[in-house]
Coordinates of C-alpha atoms and ligand atoms in Angstrom, one line a residue:
M1 CA -26.0 10.9 -7.6
G2 CA -23.5 9.6 -5.3
Y3 CA -22.7 6.5 -3.5
K4 CA -23.3 5.3 0.4
V5 CA -20.0 4.5 1.3
V6 CA -18.8 2.5 4.2
V7 CA -15.4 2.5 5.9
A8 CA -15.0 -0.2 8.2
G9 CA -11.9 -0.1 11.0
A10 CA -12.5 3.6 10.8
T11 CA -10.3 4.5 14.0
G12 CA -7.2 2.8 12.6
N13 CA -4.2 4.4 10.5
V14 CA -5.4 3.3 7.3
G15 CA -9.3 3.8 8.0
R16 CA -8.5 7.5 9.0
E17 CA -6.4 8.2 5.7
M18 CA -9.6 6.4 3.7
L19 CA -11.9 8.6 5.0
N20 CA -9.5 11.5 4.4
I21 CA -8.8 10.7 0.8
L22 CA -12.3 10.1 0.0
A23 CA -12.9 13.8 1.2
E24 CA -9.8 15.3 -0.5
R25 CA -10.4 13.4 -3.7
E26 CA -14.6 14.4 -3.6
F27 CA -15.4 10.9 -3.9
P28 CA -19.4 11.4 -4.6
V29 CA -20.4 10.5 -1.3
D30 CA -24.3 10.8 -0.5
E31 CA -23.8 9.2 2.6
I32 CA -20.9 7.9 5.0
A33 CA -21.0 4.9 7.7
A34 CA -17.7 4.7 9.7
L35 CA -17.6 1.6 11.3
A36 CA -15.4 0.0 14.1
S37 CA -15.1 -2.5 16.8
R38 CA -17.1 -2.5 19.9
K39 CA -13.7 -0.9 21.8
S40 CA -13.5 2.0 19.7
L41 CA -17.6 2.6 19.6
G42 CA -18.6 6.0 19.6
T43 CA -14.9 7.3 18.6
E44 CA -15.6 10.6 16.6
V45 CA -13.5 10.4 13.3
S46 CA -12.8 13.3 10.9
F47 CA -14.7 13.1 6.9
G48 CA -13.4 16.4 5.5
D49 CA -15.0 19.1 7.3
K50 CA -17.3 16.7 9.5
T51 CA -17.0 14.6 12.2
I52 CA -18.6 11.8 12.3
K53 CA -19.4 9.1 15.0
T54 CA -18.3 5.5 14.5
R55 CA -20.9 2.5 14.6
D56 CA -20.6 -0.7 15.5
L57 CA -19.0 -3.2 12.8
D58 CA -20.7 -6.1 14.5
T59 CA -24.3 -5.2 14.1
F60 CA -24.2 -3.0 11.2
D61 CA -26.5 -3.9 8.4
F62 CA -24.8 -3.6 4.7
T63 CA -27.9 -3.9 2.9
G64 CA -28.8 -0.4 0.5
W65 CA -24.8 0.5 0.8
D66 CA -22.9 0.7 -2.5
I67 CA -19.2 0.5 -1.5
A68 CA -17.5 -0.7 1.5
L69 CA -13.9 0.0 2.4
F70 CA -12.2 -2.8 5.0
A71 CA -9.2 -1.8 7.0
V72 CA -10.0 -4.4 10.0
G73 CA -7.3 -6.7 9.4
S74 CA -7.8 -10.5 8.6
E75 CA -9.8 -12.2 11.3
A76 CA -12.6 -9.6 11.1
T77 CA -12.5 -9.2 7.2
K78 CA -13.6 -12.8 7.6
A79 CA -16.0 -12.2 9.6
Y80 CA -17.9 -9.3 8.2
A81 CA -16.7 -8.8 4.5
P82 CA -18.6 -11.6 3.1
K83 CA -21.9 -10.8 5.0
A84 CA -21.5 -7.0 3.1
A85 CA -20.8 -8.8 -0.2
A86 CA -24.0 -10.9 0.3
A87 CA -25.9 -7.7 1.0
G88 CA -24.8 -6.3 -2.2
C89 CA -22.3 -3.9 -1.1
V90 CA -18.8 -4.3 -3.2
V91 CA -16.0 -4.8 -0.9
I92 CA -12.4 -3.5 -1.1
D93 CA -10.6 -5.1 1.7
N94 CA -6.9 -4.1 2.5
S95 CA -6.2 -7.0 4.6
S96 CA -4.4 -10.0 2.9
L97 CA -7.1 -12.5 3.2
Y98 CA -8.4 -12.4 -0.3
R99 CA -5.2 -11.1 -2.0
Y100 CA -4.1 -14.5 -3.6
D101 CA -7.8 -15.9 -4.1
P102 CA -7.8 -16.6 -8.0
E103 CA -11.8 -15.6 -7.8
I104 CA -10.9 -12.3 -6.3
P105 CA -9.1 -9.4 -8.6
L106 CA -6.0 -7.4 -6.8
I107 CA -5.8 -4.6 -8.3
V108 CA -3.5 -1.4 -8.7
P109 CA -5.2 1.1 -11.0
E110 CA -2.4 2.0 -12.8
V111 CA -0.9 -1.3 -13.4
N112 CA -4.5 -3.6 -13.9
A113 CA -7.4 -1.5 -14.1
D114 CA -9.2 -3.7 -16.5
A115 CA -9.1 -6.7 -13.3
I116 CA -12.1 -4.7 -12.1
H117 CA -14.4 -6.4 -14.2
G118 CA -13.8 -9.3 -12.0
Y119 CA -15.4 -8.1 -8.9
A120 CA -19.2 -9.4 -9.4
K121 CA -18.0 -13.0 -8.9
R122 CA -17.3 -12.7 -5.1
N123 CA -18.3 -8.8 -4.6
I124 CA -15.0 -8.3 -3.1
I125 CA -11.7 -6.7 -4.4
A126 CA -8.6 -7.0 -2.7
N127 CA -6.2 -4.1 -2.0
P128 CA -2.6 -5.1 -2.3
N129 CA 0.2 -5.0 0.4
C130 CA 1.8 -1.2 0.8
S131 CA 5.3 -2.5 -0.1
T132 CA 3.7 -4.2 -3.3
A133 CA 1.5 -1.5 -4.6
Q134 CA 4.5 1.3 -4.7
M135 CA 6.8 -1.0 -6.6
V136 CA 4.5 -2.2 -9.1
V137 CA 3.5 1.5 -10.0
A138 CA 7.2 2.1 -10.5
L139 CA 7.9 -1.2 -12.4
K140 CA 4.7 -1.4 -15.0
P141 CA 6.0 1.7 -17.3
L142 CA 9.3 0.0 -17.8
H143 CA 7.7 -3.5 -18.3
D144 CA 5.5 -2.1 -21.0
R145 CA 8.5 -1.1 -22.9
A146 CA 11.3 -3.2 -22.2
R147 CA 9.7 -6.8 -20.4
I148 CA 11.1 -7.1 -16.8
K149 CA 12.6 -10.5 -16.2
R150 CA 13.5 -9.9 -12.7
V151 CA 13.4 -7.9 -10.1
V152 CA 15.4 -7.7 -7.0
V153 CA 14.5 -5.4 -4.2
S154 CA 15.5 -4.2 -0.7
T155 CA 12.5 -2.2 1.2
Y156 CA 13.0 0.2 4.1
Q157 CA 9.6 0.1 5.5
S158 CA 8.5 2.6 8.1
V159 CA 6.7 1.6 11.5
S160 CA 3.3 3.0 10.5
G161 CA 3.0 -0.6 8.7
A162 CA 2.7 -1.9 11.7
G163 CA -0.2 0.4 12.8
K164 CA -0.3 2.8 15.7
E165 CA 1.4 0.7 18.1
G166 CA 4.4 0.4 15.8
M167 CA 4.3 4.2 15.6
D168 CA 4.2 4.5 19.6
E169 CA 7.2 2.1 20.0
L170 CA 9.6 3.9 17.9
W171 CA 8.7 7.4 19.9
E172 CA 8.8 5.7 23.4
Q173 CA 11.8 3.5 22.5
T174 CA 13.7 7.0 21.4
K175 CA 12.8 9.1 24.2
A176 CA 14.0 6.3 26.3
V177 CA 17.4 6.5 24.6
Y178 CA 17.7 10.4 25.9
N179 CA 16.2 9.2 29.2
P180 CA 18.1 6.0 30.6
V181 CA 16.0 5.5 33.1
Q182 CA 12.9 4.6 31.1
E183 CA 13.4 1.3 29.4
V184 CA 11.0 0.7 26.6
P185 CA 11.5 -3.3 25.6
P186 CA 10.7 -4.4 22.2
K187 CA 7.0 -5.6 22.2
K188 CA 5.6 -4.8 18.3
F189 CA 9.3 -5.8 16.8
S190 CA 11.3 -8.3 17.3
K191 CA 14.1 -6.1 18.8
Q192 CA 14.6 -2.2 19.6
I193 CA 13.4 -0.2 16.5
A194 CA 14.8 2.9 17.5
F195 CA 18.3 3.9 16.1
N196 CA 18.3 0.3 14.3
V197 CA 17.0 -1.6 11.5
I198 CA 15.3 -5.1 11.6
P199 CA 15.3 -7.4 8.6
H200 CA 11.9 -9.1 9.6
I201 CA 8.5 -8.4 8.9
D202 CA 5.4 -10.5 9.6
V203 CA 6.2 -14.1 10.3
F204 CA 9.2 -16.4 8.9
L205 CA 8.4 -19.2 6.3
D206 CA 10.2 -22.7 5.7
S207 CA 12.1 -21.1 2.7
G208 CA 13.8 -18.5 5.2
E209 CA 11.9 -15.7 3.6
T210 CA 9.7 -13.6 5.7
K211 CA 5.6 -13.7 4.8
E212 CA 6.2 -9.6 3.6
E213 CA 8.6 -10.8 1.2
W214 CA 6.7 -13.8 0.0
K215 CA 3.5 -11.5 -0.6
M216 CA 5.9 -8.9 -2.5
V217 CA 6.5 -12.0 -5.1
A218 CA 3.2 -13.4 -5.1
E219 CA 1.6 -9.9 -5.6
T220 CA 3.4 -8.6 -8.2
K221 CA 2.9 -11.9 -10.3
K222 CA -0.6 -11.4 -10.0
I223 CA -0.8 -7.8 -10.7
L224 CA 1.8 -7.2 -13.3
D225 CA 3.1 -10.2 -14.7
P226 CA 3.2 -14.1 -13.2
S227 CA 6.6 -14.5 -15.5
I228 CA 8.6 -11.9 -13.8
K229 CA 10.9 -13.8 -11.5
V230 CA 11.1 -11.6 -7.8
T231 CA 13.0 -11.5 -4.6
A232 CA 12.9 -9.5 -1.8
T233 CA 14.2 -8.5 1.4
C234 CA 12.1 -6.4 3.7
V235 CA 13.4 -4.4 6.7
R236 CA 11.6 -2.2 9.5
V237 CA 13.5 1.3 9.6
P238 CA 13.0 3.9 12.5
V239 CA 10.9 6.0 10.2
F240 CA 7.5 7.0 11.2
V241 CA 5.3 7.0 7.5
G242 CA 6.8 6.4 3.9
H243 CA 8.2 3.3 2.7
S244 CA 11.4 3.4 0.6
E245 CA 12.6 0.5 -1.8
A246 CA 16.2 0.0 -3.8
I247 CA 14.9 -1.8 -6.9
N248 CA 16.9 -3.6 -9.1
I249 CA 15.4 -4.8 -12.3
E250 CA 16.8 -7.2 -15.7
T251 CA 14.9 -6.6 -18.7
E252 CA 14.6 -8.4 -22.2
E253 CA 15.5 -5.5 -24.2
F254 CA 17.8 -3.0 -23.4
L255 CA 16.8 -0.1 -21.6
D256 CA 18.7 3.0 -21.6
W257 CA 18.5 5.1 -18.1
Q258 CA 17.6 8.2 -19.8
E259 CA 14.8 6.7 -21.5
A260 CA 13.9 5.0 -18.4
Q261 CA 13.3 8.4 -16.8
D262 CA 11.4 9.8 -19.7
I263 CA 8.9 6.9 -19.4
L264 CA 8.5 7.4 -15.9
R265 CA 8.1 10.8 -16.1
E266 CA 5.1 10.5 -18.1
A267 CA 3.7 7.3 -16.4
P268 CA 0.3 7.6 -14.3
G269 CA 1.1 7.9 -10.4
I270 CA 4.5 8.6 -10.7
M271 CA 6.7 11.7 -9.6
L272 CA 9.8 11.5 -10.9
V273 CA 12.5 13.3 -8.9
D274 CA 16.3 12.4 -10.1
K275 CA 19.2 14.9 -10.5
R276 CA 22.6 13.4 -9.8
E277 CA 23.5 15.9 -6.9
A278 CA 22.7 16.4 -3.1
G279 CA 19.3 16.4 -2.6
G280 CA 18.4 15.2 -6.1
Y281 CA 16.2 12.3 -4.9
V282 CA 13.1 11.7 -2.8
T283 CA 13.3 10.3 1.0
P284 CA 10.0 9.5 3.1
I285 CA 10.0 12.5 4.8
E286 CA 8.8 14.4 1.4
C287 CA 6.1 11.7 0.6
V288 CA 3.9 11.8 4.0
G289 CA 0.4 13.1 2.7
E290 CA 1.5 12.9 -0.7
F291 CA -0.4 10.7 -3.5
A292 CA 2.6 10.2 -5.7
T293 CA 5.1 7.1 -6.0
Y294 CA 8.4 8.9 -6.2
V295 CA 11.5 7.6 -8.4
S296 CA 14.8 8.7 -7.9
R297 CA 18.5 7.3 -8.7
V298 CA 17.6 5.6 -11.8
R299 CA 20.8 4.4 -13.6
Q300 CA 22.2 1.4 -15.3
D301 CA 23.3 -1.8 -13.7
S302 CA 26.2 -2.4 -16.0
T303 CA 26.7 -5.7 -14.1
I304 CA 24.3 -7.5 -16.3
E305 CA 23.5 -6.8 -20.0
N306 CA 20.0 -5.0 -19.5
G307 CA 20.0 -4.1 -16.2
L308 CA 18.7 -0.7 -14.5
N309 CA 18.7 0.5 -10.4
L310 CA 15.9 2.6 -9.1
W311 CA 15.0 4.3 -5.2
C312 CA 11.0 4.6 -5.0
V313 CA 9.5 5.9 -2.1
S314 CA 5.7 6.4 -1.3
D315 CA 3.4 7.4 1.6
N316 CA 2.6 3.4 2.6
L317 CA -0.6 4.7 4.5
R318 CA -1.9 6.2 1.1
K319 CA -0.8 4.8 -2.3
G320 CA 0.2 1.5 0.2
A321 CA -3.3 1.5 1.5
A322 CA -6.0 3.9 1.7
L323 CA -5.2 5.9 -1.6
N324 CA -5.3 2.7 -3.8
A325 CA -8.5 1.7 -2.2
V326 CA -10.1 4.8 -2.7
Q327 CA -8.9 4.8 -6.5
I328 CA -10.4 1.3 -6.7
A329 CA -13.6 3.0 -5.7
E330 CA -13.2 5.5 -8.6
L331 CA -12.8 2.7 -10.8
L332 CA -15.5 1.3 -9.7
G333 CA -17.9 4.3 -10.0
S334 CA -16.5 5.0 -13.4
R335 CA -16.2 1.7 -14.9
V336 CA -19.1 -0.8 -13.0
L337 CA -21.2 1.2 -10.6
K338 CA -22.2 4.3 -12.8
K339 CA -24.4 6.5 -11.1
G340 CA -26.3 9.6 -12.2
Ligands
2RA401 C1 4.0 -3.9 7.2 N1 3.3 -4.2 4.6 O1 4.6 -2.7 6.5 C2 3.3 -4.5 6.4 C3 1.6 -4.2 6.5 N2 1.3 -3.0 6.5 O2 4.0 -3.8 8.2

């Protein structure tokens, strides 16, 4: 006995990965529905070795469906997620709409799986921002051992975080650099992204930080520990898929870098690749299509009493979005919506 599963936003980067990962992890699906907006209606998408035609999100009846993975952005989520939830279908939403709502659990299964029991209040569960998800997976085992006081993180975020348009812009601008007659002005990003980096993701807030940076602070506090001080600088880089992060942490208790390596090596969801030699670390190109959150460059920060530096890389479409959402569905199935 399996589940009737809906993927809303099935033609986008994340929606397609949700379908891929449901199949790859052999999630027990009795029936699958791939939903899209009117403009993408009828588009065929892959689900394992099958091809399924997308159906209309606007008119879809969620009654009798068990779980709906939403990857449609905040506006469409606002319009359709409550309808799905009211029909008894548990919504796992990848947009930022519900992440900061105290009534709605924000979950990274390796970090706060127990929060799953809070889903029933609104029948909605929020998926974190991609840059937050990989970071809290890396922080959790170190926090459990030595209690993290403060995090300073700089991110190097791929253009796929900005959707297919972001990837297309990088591709077209890169080609244009070698073909000067073809000018490709910035559209999705504020400045040229090809051969450049942009310290601006999402909108600017009055504080001077960007909303992406604010999200990392707010979500780390909600998922891991509200007492942790976090400051972030989020940067867009000319990489197609895979977010990287340089993370500096200060802990209550001293944690030797080699003990930190031992802890990370055993921690759920983490692959430690850390040799102090050329190539002894992970780069974004190597994380694409993988499930793991990779950690490298673990070393003491001797400028403070209890400091560590580390390098964290993960596929932003997978652990940063689709994989985490499917893992929440697996958690629902194992802890709450038991079947069969
Ligand atoms: C980005 N984290 O990378 C944001 C949304 N996916 O653009």
